[in-house]
Amino acid sequence: MTRPVTVVTGGSRGIGAATCVRLASDGHDLALSYVRDDAAAERTATAVRGAGGRCVTVQADTSDESDVDRLFDTAARELGAVTGLVNNAGVTSPHGRLADADTADLRRVVEVNVLGVLLCSRRAARMMTRRKSGVIVNVSSAAATLGSPGEYVHYAASKAAVDALTVGLAKELGPDGIRVNAVSPGIVETEIHAAMGDPGRPSRLAPTVPLGRPGRAEEIAAAISWLMSPESSYTTGAVLRVSGGR
Ligand code: NAP
């Protein structure tokens, strides 16, 4: 049996890093992308190798078409034909109302969270359609249905686009044997909250979560792992909420 070869965007930290390690222990070889933090990418690659997977790290911005091509080309050259994609890379911007948001922040959120997912999915679809098999999992957010008023409605809107893409692409690629699903995390303990200027957000909002606490990256990775596995062979077009009930 050949090992699955999976590209995880934004695999250096947070949910992406936990996903890489989980998939390695499931038997995948990994190509992970990142933008800024070389040390974090190397740490995750070491953990992947420790879990039994091969791993290449590629500094590649998902919102840049040539970077996306280099990511997939490197994965195929170093590891073999790409069989899976986890569209995990995503960004937020400083907290606040839309009326106060900067155009540059709106543009960046849309470019990474929507265009980036489209570019990576298009490249994967081209490769997977030729092979008549493949699996794509998109990392959306519960924000897509909550709307996130006063925090980041533009981020919520970008994740609603990811949900729509999941449904449409699953229908488009199903006849080619390619499954497309999404995981929608709620509030998860990662560095994304500090990046938007609110490191205390997970603990502050914990009382609003029916299960009474934020999630851990490994709990999101477990859902992604299932959707990437043959155990979910009849599941496509699903948006699986993993939010502690929020
Ligand atoms: P995180 O801790 O901030 O990590 C983000 C990862 O993405 C890092 O590895 C970062 O690498 C990489 N990255 C950022 N922009 C990128 C780009 N343009 N191209 C490639 N890589 C890029 O975030 P996280 O909390 O794990 O979030 C992961 C996903 O889950 C995102 O899509 C996010 O929207 C979603 N999500 C998170 C939560 C939550 O509460 N944490 C809730 C719902 C949904 P560098 O640091 O090297 O740039």
CSV table of C-alpha atoms and ligand atoms in Angstrom, one decimal:
chain,number,residue,atom,x,y,z
A,1,MET,CA,0.0,0.0,0.0
A,2,THR,CA,1.4,3.5,-0.9
A,3,ARG,CA,1.1,6.1,1.8
A,4,PRO,CA,-1.3,9.0,1.3
A,5,VAL,CA,0.5,12.3,0.5
A,6,THR,CA,-1.3,15.3,2.0
A,7,VAL,CA,-0.8,19.0,1.7
A,8,VAL,CA,-1.7,21.0,4.8
A,9,THR,CA,-1.7,24.7,4.3
A,10,GLY,CA,-0.7,26.7,7.4
A,11,GLY,CA,0.6,23.5,8.9
A,12,SER,CA,3.3,25.1,11.0
A,13,ARG,CA,1.3,26.2,14.1
A,14,GLY,CA,-2.1,25.7,15.7
A,15,ILE,CA,-4.8,23.5,14.2
A,16,GLY,CA,-2.7,22.9,11.1
A,17,ALA,CA,0.3,21.6,13.1
A,18,ALA,CA,-1.9,19.3,15.2
A,19,THR,CA,-3.5,18.1,12.0
A,20,CYS,CA,0.0,17.3,10.5
A,21,VAL,CA,1.0,15.3,13.5
A,22,ARG,CA,-2.3,13.4,13.7
A,23,LEU,CA,-2.3,12.6,9.9
A,24,ALA,CA,1.3,11.4,10.2
A,25,SER,CA,0.2,9.0,13.0
A,26,ASP,CA,-2.6,7.9,10.6
A,27,GLY,CA,0.0,7.0,8.0
A,28,HIS,CA,0.2,10.1,5.8
A,29,ASP,CA,3.3,11.8,4.4
A,30,LEU,CA,2.9,15.6,4.7
A,31,ALA,CA,3.8,18.8,2.8
A,32,LEU,CA,3.1,21.7,5.1
A,33,SER,CA,3.1,25.3,4.1
A,34,TYR,CA,3.6,28.5,6.2
A,35,VAL,CA,4.5,32.1,5.6
A,36,ARG,CA,6.6,33.6,8.4
A,37,ASP,CA,7.6,31.3,11.2
A,38,ASP,CA,10.4,29.0,9.9
A,39,ALA,CA,11.2,27.7,13.4
A,40,ALA,CA,7.6,26.6,14.0
A,41,ALA,CA,7.5,24.8,10.6
A,42,GLU,CA,10.7,22.9,11.5
A,43,ARG,CA,9.3,22.0,14.9
A,44,THR,CA,6.1,20.6,13.4
A,45,ALA,CA,8.2,18.7,10.7
A,46,THR,CA,10.2,17.1,13.5
A,47,ALA,CA,7.0,16.0,15.3
A,48,VAL,CA,5.6,14.6,12.0
A,49,ARG,CA,8.8,12.6,11.5
A,50,GLY,CA,8.6,11.4,15.1
A,51,ALA,CA,5.1,10.2,14.3
A,52,GLY,CA,6.3,8.1,11.4
A,53,GLY,CA,5.6,10.4,8.4
A,54,ARG,CA,7.8,12.0,5.8
A,55,CYS,CA,7.5,15.8,5.8
A,56,VAL,CA,8.6,18.7,3.6
A,57,THR,CA,8.1,22.3,4.7
A,58,VAL,CA,7.4,24.9,2.0
A,59,GLN,CA,7.3,28.7,2.6
A,60,ALA,CA,4.3,29.5,0.4
A,61,ASP,CA,1.6,32.1,0.8
A,62,THR,CA,-1.7,30.4,-0.2
A,63,SER,CA,-3.0,33.7,-1.7
A,64,ASP,CA,-0.2,33.7,-4.3
A,65,GLU,CA,-0.8,31.6,-7.3
A,66,SER,CA,2.9,30.9,-8.0
A,67,ASP,CA,3.5,30.0,-4.4
A,68,VAL,CA,0.6,27.5,-4.5
A,69,ASP,CA,2.1,25.9,-7.6
A,70,ARG,CA,5.5,25.7,-6.0
A,71,LEU,CA,3.9,24.1,-2.9
A,72,PHE,CA,2.1,21.3,-4.9
A,73,ASP,CA,5.1,20.8,-7.2
A,74,THR,CA,7.4,20.4,-4.3
A,75,ALA,CA,5.0,18.0,-2.6
A,76,ALA,CA,4.7,15.8,-5.7
A,77,ARG,CA,8.5,15.9,-6.4
A,78,GLU,CA,9.6,15.1,-2.8
A,79,LEU,CA,6.8,12.8,-1.7
A,80,GLY,CA,4.8,11.5,-4.7
A,81,ALA,CA,1.4,12.2,-6.2
A,82,VAL,CA,-0.7,14.4,-3.9
A,83,THR,CA,-3.8,12.5,-2.7
A,84,GLY,CA,-5.1,14.9,-0.1
A,85,LEU,CA,-5.4,18.6,0.8
A,86,VAL,CA,-6.3,20.3,4.1
A,87,ASN,CA,-7.1,23.9,3.4
A,88,ASN,CA,-6.3,25.1,6.9
A,89,ALA,CA,-4.4,28.4,6.4
A,90,GLY,CA,-6.5,31.3,7.5
A,91,VAL,CA,-6.2,34.8,9.1
A,92,THR,CA,-8.2,37.2,11.1
A,93,SER,CA,-7.5,40.9,11.7
A,94,PRO,CA,-7.9,43.2,14.7
A,95,HIS,CA,-11.2,43.0,16.5
A,96,GLY,CA,-13.9,45.6,15.8
A,97,ARG,CA,-16.9,46.7,13.9
A,98,LEU,CA,-16.9,46.7,10.1
A,99,ALA,CA,-17.3,50.5,10.1
A,100,ASP,CA,-13.8,50.8,11.7
A,101,ALA,CA,-12.0,48.1,9.7
A,102,ASP,CA,-9.0,49.0,7.4
A,103,THR,CA,-9.3,48.1,3.7
A,104,ALA,CA,-6.0,46.3,3.8
A,105,ASP,CA,-7.2,44.0,6.6
A,106,LEU,CA,-10.5,43.3,4.7
A,107,ARG,CA,-8.4,42.5,1.6
A,108,ARG,CA,-6.0,40.2,3.4
A,109,VAL,CA,-8.8,38.2,5.1
A,110,VAL,CA,-10.6,37.7,1.8
A,111,GLU,CA,-7.3,36.9,-0.1
A,112,VAL,CA,-6.1,34.3,2.3
A,113,ASN,CA,-9.4,32.8,3.5
A,114,VAL,CA,-11.2,32.8,0.1
A,115,LEU,CA,-8.8,33.2,-2.8
A,116,GLY,CA,-6.2,31.0,-1.1
A,117,VAL,CA,-8.7,28.2,-0.6
A,118,LEU,CA,-9.8,28.6,-4.2
A,119,LEU,CA,-6.3,28.5,-5.6
A,120,CYS,CA,-5.3,25.4,-3.6
A,121,SER,CA,-8.5,23.6,-4.3
A,122,ARG,CA,-8.2,24.4,-8.0
A,123,ARG,CA,-4.7,23.0,-8.1
A,124,ALA,CA,-5.7,19.9,-6.1
A,125,ALA,CA,-8.8,19.4,-8.4
A,126,ARG,CA,-6.6,19.4,-11.5
A,127,MET,CA,-4.2,16.8,-10.0
A,128,MET,CA,-6.9,14.6,-8.4
A,129,THR,CA,-9.3,14.6,-11.4
A,130,ARG,CA,-6.6,13.0,-13.5
A,131,ARG,CA,-6.2,10.2,-10.9
A,132,LYS,CA,-10.0,9.9,-10.3
A,133,SER,CA,-9.5,10.0,-6.5
A,134,GLY,CA,-8.7,12.4,-3.7
A,135,VAL,CA,-9.8,14.0,-0.5
A,136,ILE,CA,-10.1,17.7,0.4
A,137,VAL,CA,-11.0,19.1,3.9
A,138,ASN,CA,-11.5,22.8,4.3
A,139,VAL,CA,-11.1,24.5,7.7
A,140,SER,CA,-14.1,26.8,8.0
A,141,SER,CA,-15.4,28.4,11.2
A,142,ALA,CA,-18.5,28.4,13.3
A,143,ALA,CA,-18.3,32.2,12.7
A,144,ALA,CA,-19.8,31.4,9.2
A,145,THR,CA,-23.2,30.9,10.8
A,146,LEU,CA,-22.8,33.1,13.9
A,147,GLY,CA,-21.8,36.1,11.9
A,148,SER,CA,-19.4,37.5,14.6
A,149,PRO,CA,-20.9,41.0,15.0
A,150,GLY,CA,-18.6,43.5,16.6
A,151,GLU,CA,-15.6,41.2,16.2
A,152,TYR,CA,-15.0,40.4,12.5
A,153,VAL,CA,-18.0,40.1,10.2
A,154,HIS,CA,-15.7,40.1,7.2
A,155,TYR,CA,-13.9,37.0,8.6
A,156,ALA,CA,-17.3,35.3,9.2
A,157,ALA,CA,-18.3,36.1,5.6
A,158,SER,CA,-15.0,34.7,4.3
A,159,LYS,CA,-15.7,31.4,6.1
A,160,ALA,CA,-19.3,31.3,4.8
A,161,ALA,CA,-17.7,31.4,1.3
A,162,VAL,CA,-15.6,28.4,2.4
A,163,ASP,CA,-18.8,26.5,3.3
A,164,ALA,CA,-20.4,27.3,-0.1
A,165,LEU,CA,-17.3,26.2,-1.9
A,166,THR,CA,-17.4,22.9,0.1
A,167,VAL,CA,-20.9,22.2,-1.0
A,168,GLY,CA,-20.4,23.2,-4.6
A,169,LEU,CA,-17.0,21.5,-5.1
A,170,ALA,CA,-18.2,18.3,-3.5
A,171,LYS,CA,-21.0,18.1,-6.2
A,172,GLU,CA,-18.6,19.1,-9.0
A,173,LEU,CA,-15.9,16.6,-8.1
A,174,GLY,CA,-18.0,13.7,-6.7
A,175,PRO,CA,-18.3,12.0,-10.1
A,176,ASP,CA,-14.5,12.0,-10.3
A,177,GLY,CA,-14.2,10.1,-7.0
A,178,ILE,CA,-13.0,13.2,-5.0
A,179,ARG,CA,-14.6,14.0,-1.6
A,180,VAL,CA,-14.8,17.6,-0.3
A,181,ASN,CA,-15.8,18.4,3.3
A,182,ALA,CA,-15.3,21.1,5.9
A,183,VAL,CA,-14.7,21.2,9.6
A,184,SER,CA,-16.1,24.3,11.4
A,185,PRO,CA,-14.3,24.9,14.7
A,186,GLY,CA,-15.6,27.0,17.4
A,187,ILE,CA,-13.2,28.8,19.8
A,188,VAL,CA,-9.9,26.9,19.9
A,189,GLU,CA,-6.8,27.6,21.9
A,190,THR,CA,-4.3,28.8,19.3
A,191,GLU,CA,-2.2,31.9,18.7
A,192,ILE,CA,-4.8,33.3,16.2
A,193,HIS,CA,-6.5,35.2,19.1
A,194,ALA,CA,-3.3,37.0,20.1
A,195,ALA,CA,-2.7,37.8,16.5
A,196,MET,CA,-6.0,39.7,16.4
A,197,GLY,CA,-5.1,41.5,19.6
A,198,ASP,CA,-7.2,39.5,22.0
A,199,PRO,CA,-5.1,36.6,23.6
A,200,GLY,CA,-7.7,36.2,26.4
A,201,ARG,CA,-10.6,35.6,24.0
A,202,PRO,CA,-10.8,31.7,24.5
A,203,SER,CA,-11.1,31.9,28.3
A,204,ARG,CA,-13.3,35.0,28.3
A,205,LEU,CA,-15.8,33.3,25.9
A,206,ALA,CA,-15.7,29.9,27.5
A,207,PRO,CA,-18.9,30.5,29.4
A,208,THR,CA,-20.7,31.0,26.1
A,209,VAL,CA,-19.8,27.5,25.0
A,210,PRO,CA,-22.2,24.8,26.0
A,211,LEU,CA,-19.3,22.4,26.9
A,212,GLY,CA,-17.9,25.2,29.0
A,213,ARG,CA,-14.4,25.5,27.6
A,214,PRO,CA,-12.5,26.3,24.4
A,215,GLY,CA,-11.4,23.5,22.2
A,216,ARG,CA,-7.9,22.1,21.7
A,217,ALA,CA,-6.2,22.0,18.3
A,218,GLU,CA,-6.0,18.2,18.6
A,219,GLU,CA,-9.8,17.9,18.9
A,220,ILE,CA,-10.2,19.7,15.6
A,221,ALA,CA,-7.4,17.5,14.1
A,222,ALA,CA,-9.4,14.4,15.1
A,223,ALA,CA,-12.4,15.5,13.0
A,224,ILE,CA,-10.2,16.4,10.1
A,225,SER,CA,-8.5,13.0,10.4
A,226,TRP,CA,-11.8,11.2,10.1
A,227,LEU,CA,-12.9,13.2,7.1
A,228,MET,CA,-9.5,12.5,5.4
A,229,SER,CA,-9.8,8.8,6.1
A,230,PRO,CA,-11.6,6.0,4.3
A,231,GLU,CA,-13.9,5.7,7.3
A,232,SER,CA,-15.8,8.7,5.9
A,233,SER,CA,-16.0,7.2,2.4
A,234,TYR,CA,-19.7,8.1,1.9
A,235,THR,CA,-19.4,11.6,3.4
A,236,THR,CA,-19.0,14.5,1.0
A,237,GLY,CA,-20.3,18.1,0.9
A,238,ALA,CA,-20.6,18.0,4.7
A,239,VAL,CA,-19.7,20.9,7.0
A,240,LEU,CA,-18.9,19.3,10.4
A,241,ARG,CA,-19.3,21.7,13.3
A,242,VAL,CA,-16.7,21.0,16.1
A,243,SER,CA,-17.5,23.8,18.5
A,244,GLY,CA,-18.4,22.4,21.9
A,245,GLY,CA,-22.0,23.1,21.0
A,246,ARG,CA,-21.6,26.8,20.2
B,1,NAP,P1,-2.9,30.1,13.9
B,1,NAP,O1,-2.5,29.5,15.2
B,1,NAP,O2,-2.7,31.6,13.7
B,1,NAP,O3,-2.0,29.4,12.7
B,1,NAP,C1,-2.1,29.8,11.4
B,1,NAP,C2,-1.2,29.0,10.5
B,1,NAP,O4,-1.5,29.4,9.2
B,1,NAP,C3,0.2,29.2,10.8
B,1,NAP,O5,0.9,28.0,10.5
B,1,NAP,C4,0.6,30.3,9.8
B,1,NAP,O6,2.0,30.2,9.4
B,1,NAP,C5,-0.2,29.9,8.6
B,1,NAP,N1,-0.6,30.9,7.6
B,1,NAP,C6,-1.2,32.1,7.8
B,1,NAP,N2,-1.4,32.7,6.7
B,1,NAP,C7,-1.0,31.9,5.7
B,1,NAP,C8,-0.9,32.0,4.3
B,1,NAP,N3,-1.4,33.0,3.6
B,1,NAP,N4,-0.4,30.9,3.6
B,1,NAP,C9,0.1,29.8,4.3
B,1,NAP,N5,0.1,29.7,5.6
B,1,NAP,C10,-0.5,30.7,6.3
B,1,NAP,O7,-4.4,29.8,13.4
B,1,NAP,P2,-5.3,28.6,13.9
B,1,NAP,O8,-6.1,29.0,15.0
B,1,NAP,O9,-4.6,27.3,14.0
B,1,NAP,O10,-6.3,28.6,12.6
B,1,NAP,C11,-6.3,27.6,11.6
B,1,NAP,C12,-7.5,27.6,10.8
B,1,NAP,O11,-8.6,27.4,11.7
B,1,NAP,C13,-7.8,29.0,10.2
B,1,NAP,O12,-8.4,28.8,8.9
B,1,NAP,C14,-8.8,29.6,11.1
B,1,NAP,O13,-9.6,30.6,10.5
B,1,NAP,C15,-9.6,28.4,11.6
B,1,NAP,N6,-10.3,28.6,12.8
B,1,NAP,C16,-9.6,28.8,14.0
B,1,NAP,C17,-10.4,29.0,15.2
B,1,NAP,C18,-9.7,29.2,16.5
B,1,NAP,O14,-10.4,29.6,17.5
B,1,NAP,N7,-8.4,29.1,16.6
B,1,NAP,C19,-11.8,28.9,15.1
B,1,NAP,C20,-12.4,28.7,13.9
B,1,NAP,C21,-11.7,28.5,12.8
B,1,NAP,P3,3.0,31.5,9.7
B,1,NAP,O15,2.8,31.8,11.2
B,1,NAP,O16,4.4,31.0,9.4
B,1,NAP,O17,2.6,32.6,8.8
